[in-house]
PDB file of C-alpha atoms in Angstrom:
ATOM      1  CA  UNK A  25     128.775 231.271  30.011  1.00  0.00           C
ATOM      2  CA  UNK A  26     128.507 227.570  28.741  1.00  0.00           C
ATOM      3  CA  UNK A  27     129.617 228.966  25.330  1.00  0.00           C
ATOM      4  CA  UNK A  28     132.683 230.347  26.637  1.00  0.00           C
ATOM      5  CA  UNK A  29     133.453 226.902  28.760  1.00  0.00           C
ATOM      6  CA  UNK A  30     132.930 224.893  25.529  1.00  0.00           C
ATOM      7  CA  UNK A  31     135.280 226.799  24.010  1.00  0.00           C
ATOM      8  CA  UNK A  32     137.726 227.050  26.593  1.00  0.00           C
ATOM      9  CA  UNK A  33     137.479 223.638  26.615  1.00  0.00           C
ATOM     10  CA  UNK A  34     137.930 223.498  22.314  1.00  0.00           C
ATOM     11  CA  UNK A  35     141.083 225.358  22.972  1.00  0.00           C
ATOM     12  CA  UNK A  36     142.534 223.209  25.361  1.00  0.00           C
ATOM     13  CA  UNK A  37     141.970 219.984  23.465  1.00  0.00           C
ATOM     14  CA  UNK A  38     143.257 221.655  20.226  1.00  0.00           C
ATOM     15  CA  UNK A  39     146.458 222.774  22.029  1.00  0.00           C
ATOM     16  CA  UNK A  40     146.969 219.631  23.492  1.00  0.00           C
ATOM     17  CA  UNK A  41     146.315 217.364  20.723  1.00  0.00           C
ATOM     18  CA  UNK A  42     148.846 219.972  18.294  1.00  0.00           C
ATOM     19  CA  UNK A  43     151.602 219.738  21.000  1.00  0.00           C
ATOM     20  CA  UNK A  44     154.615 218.058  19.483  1.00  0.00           C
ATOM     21  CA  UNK A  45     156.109 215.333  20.172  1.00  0.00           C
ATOM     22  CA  UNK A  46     160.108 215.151  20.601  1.00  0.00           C
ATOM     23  CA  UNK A  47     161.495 212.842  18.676  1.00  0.00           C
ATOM     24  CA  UNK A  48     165.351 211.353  20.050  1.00  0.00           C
ATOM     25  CA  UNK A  49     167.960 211.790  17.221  1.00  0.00           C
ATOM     26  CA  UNK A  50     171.228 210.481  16.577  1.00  0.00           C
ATOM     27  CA  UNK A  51     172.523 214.482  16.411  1.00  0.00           C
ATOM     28  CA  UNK A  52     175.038 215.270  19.631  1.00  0.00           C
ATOM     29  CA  UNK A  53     178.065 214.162  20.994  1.00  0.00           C
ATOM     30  CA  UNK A  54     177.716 210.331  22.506  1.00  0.00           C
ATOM     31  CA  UNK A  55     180.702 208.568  24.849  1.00  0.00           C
ATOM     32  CA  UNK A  56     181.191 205.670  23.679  1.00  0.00           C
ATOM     33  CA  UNK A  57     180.124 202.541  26.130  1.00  0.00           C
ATOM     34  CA  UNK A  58     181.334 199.924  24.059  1.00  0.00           C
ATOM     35  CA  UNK A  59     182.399 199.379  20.492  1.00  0.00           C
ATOM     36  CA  UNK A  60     182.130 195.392  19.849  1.00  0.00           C
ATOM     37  CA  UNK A  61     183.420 193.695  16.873  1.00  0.00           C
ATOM     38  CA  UNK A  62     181.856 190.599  15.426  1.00  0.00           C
ATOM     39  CA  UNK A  63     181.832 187.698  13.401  1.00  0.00           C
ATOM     40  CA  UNK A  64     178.521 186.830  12.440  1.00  0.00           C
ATOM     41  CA  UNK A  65     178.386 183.434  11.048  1.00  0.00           C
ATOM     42  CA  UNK A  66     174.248 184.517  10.056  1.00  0.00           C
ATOM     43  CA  UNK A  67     172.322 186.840  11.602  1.00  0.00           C
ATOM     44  CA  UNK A  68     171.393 187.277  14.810  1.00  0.00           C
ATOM     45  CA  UNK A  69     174.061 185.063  15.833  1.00  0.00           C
ATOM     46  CA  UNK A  70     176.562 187.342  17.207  1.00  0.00           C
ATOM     47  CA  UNK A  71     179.885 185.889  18.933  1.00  0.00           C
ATOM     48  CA  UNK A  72     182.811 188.683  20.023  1.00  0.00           C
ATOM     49  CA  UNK A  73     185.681 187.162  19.616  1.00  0.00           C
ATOM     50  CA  UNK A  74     188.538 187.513  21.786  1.00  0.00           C
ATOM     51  CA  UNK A  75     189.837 191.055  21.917  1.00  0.00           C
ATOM     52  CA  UNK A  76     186.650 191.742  20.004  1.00  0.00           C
ATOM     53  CA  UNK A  77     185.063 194.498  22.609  1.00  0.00           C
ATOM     54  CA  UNK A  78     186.104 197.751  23.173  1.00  0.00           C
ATOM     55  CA  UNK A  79     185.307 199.497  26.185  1.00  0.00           C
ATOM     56  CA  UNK A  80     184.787 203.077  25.687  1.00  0.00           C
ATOM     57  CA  UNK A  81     187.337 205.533  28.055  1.00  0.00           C
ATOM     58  CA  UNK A  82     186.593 209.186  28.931  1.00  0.00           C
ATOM     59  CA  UNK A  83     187.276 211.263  25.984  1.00  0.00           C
ATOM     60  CA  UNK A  84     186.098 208.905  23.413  1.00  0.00           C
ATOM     61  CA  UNK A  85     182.885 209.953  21.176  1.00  0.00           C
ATOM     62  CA  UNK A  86     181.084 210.307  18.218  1.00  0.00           C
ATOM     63  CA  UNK A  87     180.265 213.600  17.484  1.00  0.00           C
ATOM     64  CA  UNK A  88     176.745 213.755  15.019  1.00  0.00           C
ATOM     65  CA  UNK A  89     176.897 217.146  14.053  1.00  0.00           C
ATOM     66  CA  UNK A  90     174.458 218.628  12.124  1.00  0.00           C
ATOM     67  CA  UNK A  91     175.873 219.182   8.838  1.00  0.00           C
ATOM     68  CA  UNK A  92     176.198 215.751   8.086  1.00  0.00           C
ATOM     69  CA  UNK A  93     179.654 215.520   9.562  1.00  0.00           C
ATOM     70  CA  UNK A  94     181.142 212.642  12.208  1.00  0.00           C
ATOM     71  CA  UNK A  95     184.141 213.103  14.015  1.00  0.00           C
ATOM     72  CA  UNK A  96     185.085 209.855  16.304  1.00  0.00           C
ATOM     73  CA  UNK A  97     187.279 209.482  18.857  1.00  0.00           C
ATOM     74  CA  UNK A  98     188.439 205.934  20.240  1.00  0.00           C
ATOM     75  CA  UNK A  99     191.482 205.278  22.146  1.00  0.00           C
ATOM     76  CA  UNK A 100     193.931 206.514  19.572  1.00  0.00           C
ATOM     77  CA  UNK A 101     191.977 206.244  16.142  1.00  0.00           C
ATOM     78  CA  UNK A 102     190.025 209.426  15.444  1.00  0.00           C
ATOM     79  CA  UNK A 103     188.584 210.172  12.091  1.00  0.00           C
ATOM     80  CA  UNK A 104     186.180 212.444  10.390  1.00  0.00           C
ATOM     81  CA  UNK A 105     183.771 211.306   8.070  1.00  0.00           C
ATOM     82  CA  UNK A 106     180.068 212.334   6.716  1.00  0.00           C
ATOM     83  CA  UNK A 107     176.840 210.451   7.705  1.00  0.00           C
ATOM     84  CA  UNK A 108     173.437 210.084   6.508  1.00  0.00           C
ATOM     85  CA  UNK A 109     170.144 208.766   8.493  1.00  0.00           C
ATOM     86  CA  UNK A 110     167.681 207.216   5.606  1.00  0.00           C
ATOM     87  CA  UNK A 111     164.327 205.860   6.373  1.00  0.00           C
ATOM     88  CA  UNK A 112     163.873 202.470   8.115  1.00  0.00           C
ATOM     89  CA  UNK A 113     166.406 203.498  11.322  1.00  0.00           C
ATOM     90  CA  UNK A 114     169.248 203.034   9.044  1.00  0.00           C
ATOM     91  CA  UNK A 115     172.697 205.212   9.375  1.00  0.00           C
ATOM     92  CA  UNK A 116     175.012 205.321   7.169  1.00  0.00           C
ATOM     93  CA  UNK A 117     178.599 206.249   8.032  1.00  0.00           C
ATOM     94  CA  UNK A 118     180.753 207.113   4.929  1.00  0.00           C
ATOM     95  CA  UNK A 119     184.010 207.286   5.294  1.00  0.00           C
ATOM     96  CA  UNK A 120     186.660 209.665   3.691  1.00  0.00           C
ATOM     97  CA  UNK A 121     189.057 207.634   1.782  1.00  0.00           C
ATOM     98  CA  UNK A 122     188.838 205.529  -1.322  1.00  0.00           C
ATOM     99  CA  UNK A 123     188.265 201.793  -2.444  1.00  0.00           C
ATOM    100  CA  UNK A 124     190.110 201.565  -5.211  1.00  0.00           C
ATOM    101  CA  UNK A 125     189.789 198.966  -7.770  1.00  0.00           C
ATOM    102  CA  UNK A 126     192.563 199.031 -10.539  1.00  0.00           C
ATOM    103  CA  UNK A 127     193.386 197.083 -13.555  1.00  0.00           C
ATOM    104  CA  UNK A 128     196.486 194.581 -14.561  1.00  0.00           C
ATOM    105  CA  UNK A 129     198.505 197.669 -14.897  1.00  0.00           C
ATOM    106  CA  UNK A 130     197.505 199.828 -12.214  1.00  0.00           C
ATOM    107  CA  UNK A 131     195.150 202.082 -13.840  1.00  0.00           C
ATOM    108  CA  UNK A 132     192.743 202.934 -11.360  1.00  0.00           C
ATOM    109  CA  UNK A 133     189.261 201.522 -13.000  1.00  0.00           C
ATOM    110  CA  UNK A 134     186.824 202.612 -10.005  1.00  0.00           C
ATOM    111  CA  UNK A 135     186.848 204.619  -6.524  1.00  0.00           C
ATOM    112  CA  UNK A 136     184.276 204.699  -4.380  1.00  0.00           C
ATOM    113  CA  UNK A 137     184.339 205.722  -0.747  1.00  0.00           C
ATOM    114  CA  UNK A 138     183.460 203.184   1.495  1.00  0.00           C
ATOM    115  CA  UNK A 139     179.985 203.131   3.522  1.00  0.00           C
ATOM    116  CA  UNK A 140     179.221 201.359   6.803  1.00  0.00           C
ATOM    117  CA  UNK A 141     175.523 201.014   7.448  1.00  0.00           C
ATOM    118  CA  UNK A 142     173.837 200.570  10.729  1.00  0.00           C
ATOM    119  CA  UNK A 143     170.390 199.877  11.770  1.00  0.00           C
ATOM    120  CA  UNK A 144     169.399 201.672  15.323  1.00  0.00           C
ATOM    121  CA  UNK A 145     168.338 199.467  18.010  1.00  0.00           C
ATOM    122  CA  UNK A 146     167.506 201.603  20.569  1.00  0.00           C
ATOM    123  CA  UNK A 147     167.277 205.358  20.604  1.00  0.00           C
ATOM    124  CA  UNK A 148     166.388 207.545  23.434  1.00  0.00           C
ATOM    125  CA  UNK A 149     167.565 211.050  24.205  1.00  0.00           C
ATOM    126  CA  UNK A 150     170.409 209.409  26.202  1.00  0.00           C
ATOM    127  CA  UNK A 151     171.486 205.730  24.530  1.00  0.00           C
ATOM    128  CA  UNK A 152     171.950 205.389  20.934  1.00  0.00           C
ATOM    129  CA  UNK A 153     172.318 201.693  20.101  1.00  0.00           C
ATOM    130  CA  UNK A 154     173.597 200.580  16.309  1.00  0.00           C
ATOM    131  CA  UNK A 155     174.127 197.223  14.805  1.00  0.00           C
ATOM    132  CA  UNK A 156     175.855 197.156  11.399  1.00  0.00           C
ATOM    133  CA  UNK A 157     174.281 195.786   8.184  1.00  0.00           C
ATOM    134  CA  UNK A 158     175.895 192.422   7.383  1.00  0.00           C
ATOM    135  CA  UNK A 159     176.640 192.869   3.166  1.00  0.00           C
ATOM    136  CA  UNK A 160     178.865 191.288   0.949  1.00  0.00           C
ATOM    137  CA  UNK A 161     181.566 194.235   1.728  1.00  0.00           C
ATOM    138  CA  UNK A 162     182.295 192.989   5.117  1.00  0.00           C
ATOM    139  CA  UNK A 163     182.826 189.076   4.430  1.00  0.00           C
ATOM    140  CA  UNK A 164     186.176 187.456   5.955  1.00  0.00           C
ATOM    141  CA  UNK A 165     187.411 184.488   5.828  1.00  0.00           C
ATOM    142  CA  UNK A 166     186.388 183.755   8.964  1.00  0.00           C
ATOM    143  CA  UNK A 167     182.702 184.825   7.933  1.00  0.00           C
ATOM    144  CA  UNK A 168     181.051 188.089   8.001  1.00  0.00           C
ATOM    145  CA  UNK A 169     182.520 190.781  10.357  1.00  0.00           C
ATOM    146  CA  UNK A 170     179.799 192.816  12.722  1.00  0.00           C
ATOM    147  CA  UNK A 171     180.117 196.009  14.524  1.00  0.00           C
ATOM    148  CA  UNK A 172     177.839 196.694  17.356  1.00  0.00           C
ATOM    149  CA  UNK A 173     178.303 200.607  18.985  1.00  0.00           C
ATOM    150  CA  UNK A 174     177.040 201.329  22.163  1.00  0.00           C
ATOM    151  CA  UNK A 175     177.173 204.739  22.813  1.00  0.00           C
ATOM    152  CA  UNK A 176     175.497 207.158  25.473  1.00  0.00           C
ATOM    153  CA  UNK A 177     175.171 210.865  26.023  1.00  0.00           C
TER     154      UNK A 177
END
């Protein structure tokens, strides 16, 4: 009888210590809350300029499918494009056209297509938080330009 308890017991540890966690992932359709644009003079110092927030309306998303594909939809802009999740919370949305750099007679020298990369603030099975990496690519004159994307499922 105590053999059978002890490994009753054995059993039950095992099953509970092998149950799996559930990780929250950026895959699913989020409604966007708000979509705020940036100009980051250095990091964290965030100021939205006028005009610079975007309040999400019903209908707008971004749609992480599986495949690697997003499809956004905000206010009238939609676009497709593919996306990647690397290690260190980073996404990185890359985008379906071309920056082209050509020479003094319009040969076309390089394309690339351009990538936005976010790091994930929060994640939880129902808010998805990004902040986008502040690089060279993004530098205005006014100083660098920041996205921050609030979005919700």
């Amino acid at each position: 009888m105590r053999h059978k308890f002890l490994t009753l017991l054995l059993l039950t540890l095992f099953a509970v210590a092998c149950k799996k966690t559930t990780i929250p992932e950026v895959v699913g359709k989020w409604s966007i809350e708000k979509d705020s644009t940036y100009i980051a003079e250095a990091p964290p110092f965030f100021n939205a300029g006028p005009g610079g927030i975007y309040t999400g309306v019903n209908g707008d998303y971004y749609d992480f499918r599986p495949d690697g594909k997003l499809y956004i939809k905000e206010g009238t802009y939609s676009d497709t494009l593919t996306y990647n999740v690397s290690s260190g919370n980073q996404v990185n949305l890359v985008y379906n056209t071309y920056n082209t750099v050509s020479d003094s007679l319009g040969n076309i020298i390089s394309q690339t297509h351009p990538t936005k990369s976010y790091t994930i603030v929060t994640l939880s099975t129902t808010y998805l938080t990004m902040i986008s990496k502040l690089t060279s690519d993004i530098l205005t004159p006014e100083g660098y330009m920041a996205n921050k994307l609030e979005l919700k499922k």
